[in-house]
CSV table of C-alpha atoms in Angstrom, one decimal:
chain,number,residue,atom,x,y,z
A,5,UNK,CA,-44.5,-22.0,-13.3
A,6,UNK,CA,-46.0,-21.9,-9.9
A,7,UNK,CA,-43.0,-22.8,-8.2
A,8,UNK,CA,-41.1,-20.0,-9.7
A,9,UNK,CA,-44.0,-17.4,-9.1
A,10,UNK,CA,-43.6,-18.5,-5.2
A,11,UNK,CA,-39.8,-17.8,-5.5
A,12,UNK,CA,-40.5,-14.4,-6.8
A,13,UNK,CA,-42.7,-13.5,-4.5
A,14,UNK,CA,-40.0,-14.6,-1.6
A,15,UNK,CA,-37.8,-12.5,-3.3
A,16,UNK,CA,-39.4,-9.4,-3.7
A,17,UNK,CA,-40.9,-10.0,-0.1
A,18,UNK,CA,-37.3,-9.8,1.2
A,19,UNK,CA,-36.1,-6.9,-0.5
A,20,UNK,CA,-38.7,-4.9,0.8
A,21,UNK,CA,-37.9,-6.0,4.3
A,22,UNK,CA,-34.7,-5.2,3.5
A,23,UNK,CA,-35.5,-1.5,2.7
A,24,UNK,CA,-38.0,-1.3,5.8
A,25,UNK,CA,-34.6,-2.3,7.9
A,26,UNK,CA,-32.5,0.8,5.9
A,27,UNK,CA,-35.6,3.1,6.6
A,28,UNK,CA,-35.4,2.2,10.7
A,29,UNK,CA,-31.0,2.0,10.6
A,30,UNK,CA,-31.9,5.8,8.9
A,31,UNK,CA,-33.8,6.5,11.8
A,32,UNK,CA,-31.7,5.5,14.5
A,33,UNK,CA,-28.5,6.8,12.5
A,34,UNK,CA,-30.9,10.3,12.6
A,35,UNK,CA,-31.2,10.2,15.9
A,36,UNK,CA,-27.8,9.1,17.3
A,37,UNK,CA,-26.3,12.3,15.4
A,38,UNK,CA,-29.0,14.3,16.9
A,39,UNK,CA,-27.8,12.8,20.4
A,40,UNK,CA,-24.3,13.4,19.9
A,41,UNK,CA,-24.8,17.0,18.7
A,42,UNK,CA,-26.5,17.1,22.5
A,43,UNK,CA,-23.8,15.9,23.7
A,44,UNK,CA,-21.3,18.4,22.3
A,45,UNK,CA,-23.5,21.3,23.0
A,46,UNK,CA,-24.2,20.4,27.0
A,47,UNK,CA,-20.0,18.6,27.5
A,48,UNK,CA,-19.8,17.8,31.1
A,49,UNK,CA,-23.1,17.4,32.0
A,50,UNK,CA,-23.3,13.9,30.6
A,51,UNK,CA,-21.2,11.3,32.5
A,52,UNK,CA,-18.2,9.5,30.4
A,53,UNK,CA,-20.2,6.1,31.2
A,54,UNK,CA,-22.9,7.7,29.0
A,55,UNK,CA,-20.9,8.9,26.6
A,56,UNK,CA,-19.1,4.9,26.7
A,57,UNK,CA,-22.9,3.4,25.9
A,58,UNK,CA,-23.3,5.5,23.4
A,59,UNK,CA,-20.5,4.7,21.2
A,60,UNK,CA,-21.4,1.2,22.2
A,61,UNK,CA,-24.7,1.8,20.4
A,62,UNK,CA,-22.8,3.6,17.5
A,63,UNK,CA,-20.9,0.6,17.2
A,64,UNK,CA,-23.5,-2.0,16.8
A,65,UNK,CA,-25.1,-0.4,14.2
A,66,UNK,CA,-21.7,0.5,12.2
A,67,UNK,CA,-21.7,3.9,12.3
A,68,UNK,CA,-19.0,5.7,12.7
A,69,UNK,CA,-19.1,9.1,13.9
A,70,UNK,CA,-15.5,10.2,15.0
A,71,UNK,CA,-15.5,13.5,15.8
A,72,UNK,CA,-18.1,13.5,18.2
A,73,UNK,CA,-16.7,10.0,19.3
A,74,UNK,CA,-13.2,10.6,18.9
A,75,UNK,CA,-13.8,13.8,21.7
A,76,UNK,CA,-15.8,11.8,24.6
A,77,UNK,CA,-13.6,9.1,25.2
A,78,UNK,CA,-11.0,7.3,23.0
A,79,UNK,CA,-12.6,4.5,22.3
A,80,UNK,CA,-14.9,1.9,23.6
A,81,UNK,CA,-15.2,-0.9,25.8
A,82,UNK,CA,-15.6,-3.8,22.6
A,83,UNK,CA,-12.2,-2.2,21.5
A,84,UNK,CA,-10.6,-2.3,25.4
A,85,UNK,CA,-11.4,-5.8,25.5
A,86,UNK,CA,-10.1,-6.6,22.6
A,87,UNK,CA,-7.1,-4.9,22.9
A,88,UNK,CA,-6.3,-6.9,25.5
A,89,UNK,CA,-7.3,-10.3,24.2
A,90,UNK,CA,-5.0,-9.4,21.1
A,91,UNK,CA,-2.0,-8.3,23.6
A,92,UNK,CA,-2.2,-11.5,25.0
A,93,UNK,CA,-2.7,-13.7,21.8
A,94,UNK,CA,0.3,-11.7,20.4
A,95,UNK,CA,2.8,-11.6,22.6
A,96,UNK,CA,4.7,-14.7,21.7
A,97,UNK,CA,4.5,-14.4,17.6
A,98,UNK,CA,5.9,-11.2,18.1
A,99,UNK,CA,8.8,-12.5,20.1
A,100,UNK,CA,9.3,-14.7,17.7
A,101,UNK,CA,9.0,-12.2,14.8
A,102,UNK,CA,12.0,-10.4,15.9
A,103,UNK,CA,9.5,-8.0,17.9
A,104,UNK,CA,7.5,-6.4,15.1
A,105,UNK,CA,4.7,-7.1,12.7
A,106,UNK,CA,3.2,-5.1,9.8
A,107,UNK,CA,-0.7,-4.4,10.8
A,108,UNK,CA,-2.0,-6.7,8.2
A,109,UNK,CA,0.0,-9.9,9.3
A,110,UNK,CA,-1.3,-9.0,12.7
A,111,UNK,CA,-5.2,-9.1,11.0
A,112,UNK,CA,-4.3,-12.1,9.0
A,113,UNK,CA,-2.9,-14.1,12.2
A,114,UNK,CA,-6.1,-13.0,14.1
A,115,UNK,CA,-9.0,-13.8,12.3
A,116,UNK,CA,-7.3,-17.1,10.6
A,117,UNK,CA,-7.0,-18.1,14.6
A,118,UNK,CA,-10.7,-16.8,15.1
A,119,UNK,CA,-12.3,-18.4,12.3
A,120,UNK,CA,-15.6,-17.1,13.6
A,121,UNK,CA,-16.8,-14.0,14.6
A,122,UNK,CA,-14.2,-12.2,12.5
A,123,UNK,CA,-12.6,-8.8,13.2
A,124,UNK,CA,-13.1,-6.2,10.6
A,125,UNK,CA,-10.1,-4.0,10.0
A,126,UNK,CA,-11.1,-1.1,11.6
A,127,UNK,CA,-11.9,-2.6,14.8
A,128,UNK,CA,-8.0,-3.9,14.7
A,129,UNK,CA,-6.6,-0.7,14.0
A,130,UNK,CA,-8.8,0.9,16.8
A,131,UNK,CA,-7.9,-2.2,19.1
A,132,UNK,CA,-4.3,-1.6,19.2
A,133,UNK,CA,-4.6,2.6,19.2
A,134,UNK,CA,-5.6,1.2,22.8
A,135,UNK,CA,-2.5,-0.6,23.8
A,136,UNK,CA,-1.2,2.6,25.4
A,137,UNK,CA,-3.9,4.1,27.3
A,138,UNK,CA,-4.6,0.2,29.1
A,139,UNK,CA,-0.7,-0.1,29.5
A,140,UNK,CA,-0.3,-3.7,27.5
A,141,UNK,CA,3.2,-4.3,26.6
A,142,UNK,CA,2.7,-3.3,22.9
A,143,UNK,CA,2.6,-0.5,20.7
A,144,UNK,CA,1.0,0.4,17.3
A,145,UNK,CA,3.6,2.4,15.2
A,146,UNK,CA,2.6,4.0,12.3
A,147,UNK,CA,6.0,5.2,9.8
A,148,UNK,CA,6.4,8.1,7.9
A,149,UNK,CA,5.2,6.0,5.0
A,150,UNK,CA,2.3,5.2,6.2
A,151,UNK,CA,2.6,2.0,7.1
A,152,UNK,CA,1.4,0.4,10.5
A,153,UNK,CA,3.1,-2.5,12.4
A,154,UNK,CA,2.4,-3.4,16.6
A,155,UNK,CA,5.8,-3.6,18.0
A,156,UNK,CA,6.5,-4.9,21.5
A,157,UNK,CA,7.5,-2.4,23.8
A,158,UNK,CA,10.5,-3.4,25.3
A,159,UNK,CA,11.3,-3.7,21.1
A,160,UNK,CA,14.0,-0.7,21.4
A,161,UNK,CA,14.6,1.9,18.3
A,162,UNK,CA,17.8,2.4,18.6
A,163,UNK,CA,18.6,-1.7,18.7
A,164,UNK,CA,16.4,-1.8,15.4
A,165,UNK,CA,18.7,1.0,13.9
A,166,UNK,CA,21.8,-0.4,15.4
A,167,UNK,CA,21.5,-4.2,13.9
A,168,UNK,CA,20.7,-2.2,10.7
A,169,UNK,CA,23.5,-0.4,10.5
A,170,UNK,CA,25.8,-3.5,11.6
A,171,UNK,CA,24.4,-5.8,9.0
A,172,UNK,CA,24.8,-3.1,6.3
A,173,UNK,CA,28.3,-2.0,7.2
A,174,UNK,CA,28.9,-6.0,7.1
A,175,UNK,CA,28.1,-6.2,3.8
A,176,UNK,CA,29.2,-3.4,2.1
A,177,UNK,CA,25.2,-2.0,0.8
A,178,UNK,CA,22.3,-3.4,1.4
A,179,UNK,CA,18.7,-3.7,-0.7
A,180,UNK,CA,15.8,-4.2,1.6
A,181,UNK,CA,15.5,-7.3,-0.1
A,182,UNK,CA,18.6,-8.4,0.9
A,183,UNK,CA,18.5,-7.1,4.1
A,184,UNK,CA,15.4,-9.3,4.7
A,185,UNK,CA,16.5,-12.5,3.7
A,186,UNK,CA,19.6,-11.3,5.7
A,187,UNK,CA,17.5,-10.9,9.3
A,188,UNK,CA,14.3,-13.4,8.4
A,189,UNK,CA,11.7,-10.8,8.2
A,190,UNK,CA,9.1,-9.1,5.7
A,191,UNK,CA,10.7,-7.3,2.8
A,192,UNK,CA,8.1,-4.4,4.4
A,193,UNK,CA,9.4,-4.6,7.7
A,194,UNK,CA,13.3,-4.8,6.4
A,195,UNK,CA,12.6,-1.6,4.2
A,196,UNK,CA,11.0,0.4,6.7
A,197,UNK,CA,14.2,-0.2,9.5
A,198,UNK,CA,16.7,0.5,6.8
A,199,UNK,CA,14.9,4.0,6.5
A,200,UNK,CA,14.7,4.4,9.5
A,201,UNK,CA,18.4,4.1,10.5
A,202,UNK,CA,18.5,6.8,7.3
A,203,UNK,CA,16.0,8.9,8.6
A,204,UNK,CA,18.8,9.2,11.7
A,205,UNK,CA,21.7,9.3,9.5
A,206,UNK,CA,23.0,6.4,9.7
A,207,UNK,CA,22.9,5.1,6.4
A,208,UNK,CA,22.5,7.0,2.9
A,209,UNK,CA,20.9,6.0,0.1
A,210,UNK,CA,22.1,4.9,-3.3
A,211,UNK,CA,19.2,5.1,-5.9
A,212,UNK,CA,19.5,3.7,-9.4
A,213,UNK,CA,18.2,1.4,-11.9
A,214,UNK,CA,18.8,-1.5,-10.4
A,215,UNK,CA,17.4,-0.7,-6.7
A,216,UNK,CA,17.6,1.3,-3.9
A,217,UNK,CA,20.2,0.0,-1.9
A,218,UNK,CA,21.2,1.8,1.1
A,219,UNK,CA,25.2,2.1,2.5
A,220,UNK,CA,26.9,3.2,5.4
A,221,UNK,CA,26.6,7.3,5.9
A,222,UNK,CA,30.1,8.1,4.7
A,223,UNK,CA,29.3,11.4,4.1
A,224,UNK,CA,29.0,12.3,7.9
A,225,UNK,CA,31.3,9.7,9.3
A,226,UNK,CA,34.5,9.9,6.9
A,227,UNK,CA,35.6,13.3,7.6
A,228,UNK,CA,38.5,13.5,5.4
A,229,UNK,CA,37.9,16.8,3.1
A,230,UNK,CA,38.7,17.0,-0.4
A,231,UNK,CA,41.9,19.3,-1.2
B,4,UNK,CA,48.2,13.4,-14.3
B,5,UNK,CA,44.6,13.5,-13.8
B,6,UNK,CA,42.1,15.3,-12.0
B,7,UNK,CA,42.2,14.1,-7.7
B,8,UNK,CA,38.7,12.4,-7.7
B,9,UNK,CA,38.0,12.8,-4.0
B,10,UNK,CA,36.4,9.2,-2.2
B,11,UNK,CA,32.9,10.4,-2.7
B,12,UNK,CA,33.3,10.6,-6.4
B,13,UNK,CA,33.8,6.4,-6.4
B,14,UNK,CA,30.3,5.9,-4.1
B,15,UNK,CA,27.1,5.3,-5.4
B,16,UNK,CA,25.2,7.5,-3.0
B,17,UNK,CA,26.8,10.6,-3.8
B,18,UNK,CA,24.6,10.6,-7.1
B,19,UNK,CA,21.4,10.0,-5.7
B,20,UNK,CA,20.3,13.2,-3.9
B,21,UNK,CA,20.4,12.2,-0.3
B,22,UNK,CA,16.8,13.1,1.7
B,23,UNK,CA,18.3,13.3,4.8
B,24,UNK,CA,18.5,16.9,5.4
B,25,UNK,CA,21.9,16.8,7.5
B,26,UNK,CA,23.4,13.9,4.8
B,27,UNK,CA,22.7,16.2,2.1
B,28,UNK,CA,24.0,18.4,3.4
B,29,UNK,CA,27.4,17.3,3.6
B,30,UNK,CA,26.6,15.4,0.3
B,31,UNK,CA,25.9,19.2,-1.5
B,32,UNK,CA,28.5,21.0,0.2
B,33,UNK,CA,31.3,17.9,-1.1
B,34,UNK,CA,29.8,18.2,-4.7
B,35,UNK,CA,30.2,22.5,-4.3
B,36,UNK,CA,34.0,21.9,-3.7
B,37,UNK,CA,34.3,19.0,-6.2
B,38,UNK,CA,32.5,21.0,-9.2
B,39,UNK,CA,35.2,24.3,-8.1
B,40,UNK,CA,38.0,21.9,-8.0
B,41,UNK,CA,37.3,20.6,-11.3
B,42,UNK,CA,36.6,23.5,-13.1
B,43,UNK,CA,39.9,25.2,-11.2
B,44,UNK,CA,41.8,22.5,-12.3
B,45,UNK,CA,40.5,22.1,-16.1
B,46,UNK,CA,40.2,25.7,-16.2
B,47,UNK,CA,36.7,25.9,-17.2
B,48,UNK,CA,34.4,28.8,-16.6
B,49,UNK,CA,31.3,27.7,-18.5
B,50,UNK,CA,28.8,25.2,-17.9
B,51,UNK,CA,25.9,23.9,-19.8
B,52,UNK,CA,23.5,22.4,-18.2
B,53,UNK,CA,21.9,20.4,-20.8
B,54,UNK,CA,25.7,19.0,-21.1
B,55,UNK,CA,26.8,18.5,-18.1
B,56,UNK,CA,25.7,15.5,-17.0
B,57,UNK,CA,27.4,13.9,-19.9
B,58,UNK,CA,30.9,15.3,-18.7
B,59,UNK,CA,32.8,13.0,-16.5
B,60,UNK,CA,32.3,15.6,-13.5
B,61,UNK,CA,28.9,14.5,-13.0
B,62,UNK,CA,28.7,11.1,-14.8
B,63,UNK,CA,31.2,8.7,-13.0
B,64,UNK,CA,31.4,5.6,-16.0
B,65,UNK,CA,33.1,3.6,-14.0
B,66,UNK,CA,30.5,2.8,-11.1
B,67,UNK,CA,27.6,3.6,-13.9
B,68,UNK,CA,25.9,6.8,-11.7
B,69,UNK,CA,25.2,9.7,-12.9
B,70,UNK,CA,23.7,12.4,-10.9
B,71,UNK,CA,20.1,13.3,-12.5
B,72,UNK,CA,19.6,16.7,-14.0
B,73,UNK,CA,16.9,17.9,-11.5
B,74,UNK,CA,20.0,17.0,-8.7
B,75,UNK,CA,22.5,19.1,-10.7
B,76,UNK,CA,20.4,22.0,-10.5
B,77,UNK,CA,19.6,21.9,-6.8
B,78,UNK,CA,24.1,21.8,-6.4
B,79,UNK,CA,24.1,24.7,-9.0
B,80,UNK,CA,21.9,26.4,-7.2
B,81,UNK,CA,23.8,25.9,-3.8
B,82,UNK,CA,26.8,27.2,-5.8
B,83,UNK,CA,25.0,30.0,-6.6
B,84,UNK,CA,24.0,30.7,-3.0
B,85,UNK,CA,27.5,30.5,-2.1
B,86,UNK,CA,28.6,33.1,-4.6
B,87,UNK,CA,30.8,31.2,-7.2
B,88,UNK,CA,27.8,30.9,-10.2
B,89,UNK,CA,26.1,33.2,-12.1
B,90,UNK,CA,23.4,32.5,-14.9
B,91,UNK,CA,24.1,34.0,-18.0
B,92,UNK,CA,20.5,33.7,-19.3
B,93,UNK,CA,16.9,33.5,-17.9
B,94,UNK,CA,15.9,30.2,-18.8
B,95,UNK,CA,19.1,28.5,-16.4
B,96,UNK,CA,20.9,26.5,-19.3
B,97,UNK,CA,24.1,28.4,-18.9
B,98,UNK,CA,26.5,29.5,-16.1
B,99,UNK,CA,29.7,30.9,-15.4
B,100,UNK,CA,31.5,29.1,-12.7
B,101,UNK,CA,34.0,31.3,-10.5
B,102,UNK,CA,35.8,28.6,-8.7
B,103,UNK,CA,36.9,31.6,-6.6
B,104,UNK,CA,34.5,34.7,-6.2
B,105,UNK,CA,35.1,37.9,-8.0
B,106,UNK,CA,35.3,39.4,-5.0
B,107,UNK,CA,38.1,37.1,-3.6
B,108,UNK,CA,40.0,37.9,-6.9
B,109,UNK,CA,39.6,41.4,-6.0
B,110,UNK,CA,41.3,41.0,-2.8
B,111,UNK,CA,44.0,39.4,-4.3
B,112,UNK,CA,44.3,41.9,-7.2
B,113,UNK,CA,44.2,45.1,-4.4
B,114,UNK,CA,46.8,43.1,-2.5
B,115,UNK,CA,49.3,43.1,-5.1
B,116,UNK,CA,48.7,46.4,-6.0
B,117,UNK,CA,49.0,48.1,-2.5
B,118,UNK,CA,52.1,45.8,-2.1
B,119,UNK,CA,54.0,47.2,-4.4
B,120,UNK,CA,52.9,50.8,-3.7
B,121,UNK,CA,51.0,51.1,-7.0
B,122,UNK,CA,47.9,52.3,-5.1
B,123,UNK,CA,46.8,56.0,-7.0
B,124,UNK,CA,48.1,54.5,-10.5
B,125,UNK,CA,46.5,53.5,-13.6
B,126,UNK,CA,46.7,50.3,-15.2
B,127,UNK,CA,44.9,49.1,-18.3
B,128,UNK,CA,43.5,45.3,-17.9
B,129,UNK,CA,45.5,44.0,-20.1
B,130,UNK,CA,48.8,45.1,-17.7
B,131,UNK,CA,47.5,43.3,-15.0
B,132,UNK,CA,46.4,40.2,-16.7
B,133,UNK,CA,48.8,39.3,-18.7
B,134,UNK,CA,51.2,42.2,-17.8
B,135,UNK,CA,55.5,41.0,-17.0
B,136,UNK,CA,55.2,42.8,-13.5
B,137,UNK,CA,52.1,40.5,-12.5
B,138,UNK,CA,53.8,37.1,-13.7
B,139,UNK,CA,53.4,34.6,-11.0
B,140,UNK,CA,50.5,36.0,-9.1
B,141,UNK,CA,47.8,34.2,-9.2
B,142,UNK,CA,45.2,36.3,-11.0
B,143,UNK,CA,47.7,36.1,-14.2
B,144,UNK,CA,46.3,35.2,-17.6
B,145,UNK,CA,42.8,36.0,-15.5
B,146,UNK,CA,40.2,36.3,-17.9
B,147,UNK,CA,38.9,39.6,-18.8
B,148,UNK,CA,35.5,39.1,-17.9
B,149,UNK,CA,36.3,37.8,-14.4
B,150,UNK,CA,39.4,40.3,-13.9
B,151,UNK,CA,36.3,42.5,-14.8
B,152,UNK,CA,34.2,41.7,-12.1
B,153,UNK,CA,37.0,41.6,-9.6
B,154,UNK,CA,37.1,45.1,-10.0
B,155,UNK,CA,33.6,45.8,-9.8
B,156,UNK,CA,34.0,44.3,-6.3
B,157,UNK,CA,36.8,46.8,-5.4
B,158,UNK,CA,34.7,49.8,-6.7
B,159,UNK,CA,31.7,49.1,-4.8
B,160,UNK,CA,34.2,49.0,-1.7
B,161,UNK,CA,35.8,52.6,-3.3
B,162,UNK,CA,39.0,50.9,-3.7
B,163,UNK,CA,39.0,51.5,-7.2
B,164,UNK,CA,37.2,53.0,-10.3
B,165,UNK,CA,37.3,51.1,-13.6
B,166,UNK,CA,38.0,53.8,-16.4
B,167,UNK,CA,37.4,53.7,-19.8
B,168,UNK,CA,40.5,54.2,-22.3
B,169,UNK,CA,39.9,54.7,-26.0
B,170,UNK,CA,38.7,51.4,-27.0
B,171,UNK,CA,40.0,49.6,-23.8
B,172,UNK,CA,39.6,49.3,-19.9
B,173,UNK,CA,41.8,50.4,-17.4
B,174,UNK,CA,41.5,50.9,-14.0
B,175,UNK,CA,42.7,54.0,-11.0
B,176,UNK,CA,43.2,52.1,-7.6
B,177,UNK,CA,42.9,54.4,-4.3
């Protein structure tokens, strides 16, 4: 009986801690918008090293604020650095990938490898929005559909549409299925080149019951008219 | 013989509506001429929607695709665009096909007609459809309807004037 009352009392104790820590976050959170409305009212006079802290500050308490953010400065230094710590620990999966992975096989690799001090998703997806503006070999690519994948850069469009087309044309019509088995990559990443090389015209689409399958783009190549 | 199936006819994709905006192009513009041809060739003039994609034209058996009825419309509707359909009612379930354009027919009719110096003559409709002088042209056994609208063509142009006679048609040419 007395044990449990001391539990109790442990656990209450904590909770209310707990809401003491919301109440100061609410403050802070208060006053960081209150900062960043300064910011946007008085642009210029505040140096972009100031601005940099700032987000820093955001960023450790897991706010985000993007519009204010988003227009001093791209991003931050935690996501710099990590942008190029991922270039780095990416480079030869990717080569071995064929060049390109979808967004969350790149997560998966990185925080199986980490083990601690995990990456959430977000700070991924602003890590590689970086790999342009530092120059690292690599891109993030977001597709029409939605779908995000870091490709290396000297991964060429035109050889992903090309070896599309030639493995189709091969085989008569393609699923993405098929075409991944076909090439050894993810059914995502097979579906997404195959419309691509549509989305340039060089295959067409065949939609039915069974699957989409995609074929060679007769319709502009064979220019035989009907009588 | 049968109807000349073009290739396109005997490959899948031509029944799924392509979203490529240059492939479907090419893709509607292939079923324009292969709806014409048919209808030319079976001489049809009608089409019902709800129907057609049971006929053969747009339901290929042997490959097991058929082009889905929200696709048939958008190839109607380019037909339409291009002159050769009309609607016959509001809600779209029916259409009359003109595999060539009243106004083409016209043409052809005016043609024969200034050819053989007839221009400033009288004909009824029935003389130049399914008159003797007009056997072997082309607008011969022309429905009445279409032959019709042909002239409506020519008398918006002033080459003709569409009279009525008693309980018939005929028609001045100038």
């Amino acid at each position: 009986e007395e044990k449990r009352k001391e539990t109790d009392k442990n656990i209450s104790e904590a909770f209310e801690d707990l809401s003491k820590l919301m109440q100061k976050a609410k403050e802070m959170v208060d006053l960081s918008r209150l900062i960043a409305t300064k910011i946007k009212d008085k642009q210029g006079e505040i140096s972009e090293d100031e601005t940099i802290r700032f987000k820093s500050y955001l960023l450790s308490m897991g706010i985000a604020n993007p519009v204010t953010r988003e227009t001093h400065g791209s991003g931050t230094h935690y996501h710099m650095q990590l942008a190029k710590q991922l270039a780095e620990m990416l480079q030869a999966p990717l080569e071995e990938q064929g060049g390109m992975m979808a967004l969350t096989e790149v997560y998966c690799l990185t925080n199986r490898a980490r083990g601690m001090e995990l990456l959430s998703p977000e700070d991924l997806v602003n890590a590689c929005k970086m790999f342009e503006a530092l120059k690292l070999p690599m891109r993030l690519r977001i597709f029409d559909s939605g779908v995000m994948v870091v490709q290396l850069q000297s991964h060429s469009e035109d050889e992903m549409i090309a070896s599309a087309l030639e493995s189709v044309t091969e085989k008569g019509c393609l699923s993405s299925e098929e075409y991944a088995k076909l090439v050894g990559i993810s059914v995502l990443l097979a579906k997404e080149r195959l419309l691509l090389a549509e989305k340039f015209g060089h295959l067409c689409r065949d939609d039915s019951v069974e699957c989409l399958r995609f074929f060679p783009n007769l319709f502009l190549t064979k220019t035989e008219s009907i009588q | 013989m049968s109807f000349p199936w073009p290739w396109q006819y005997n490959f899948p994709p031509f029944f799924t509506l392509q979203p490529n905006v240059n492939t479907q192009h090419k893709q509607l513009a292939a079923w324009c001429s292969v709806v014409l041809a048919y209808f030319r060739y079976h001489k049809l003039h009608q089409l019902d929607v709800l129907e057609a994609q049971e006929s053969q034209l747009f339901n290929n058996k042997r490959i097991q695709r058929k082009l889905s009825t929200e696709a048939i419309q958008v190839v109607l509707e380019d037909l339409r665009k291009k002159g050769n359909l009309e609607w016959i009612d509001k809600n779209k379930t029916r259409c009359l096909i003109m595999w060539r354009r009243p106004e083409e027919w016209g043409k052809l009719v005016y043609q024969w007609v200034s050819k053989n110096g007839m221009t400033n003559s009288v004909f009824t409709l029935y003389e130049l459809s399914n008159g003797d002088d007009t056997e072997g042209e082309e607008f011969h056994g022309l429905e009445e309807w279409l032959l019709i609208r042909a002239l409506q063509a020519l008398q918006s142009e002033h080459k003709a004037e569409i009279i009525s006679l008693n309980d018939s048609k005929g028609v001045k040419f100038f």
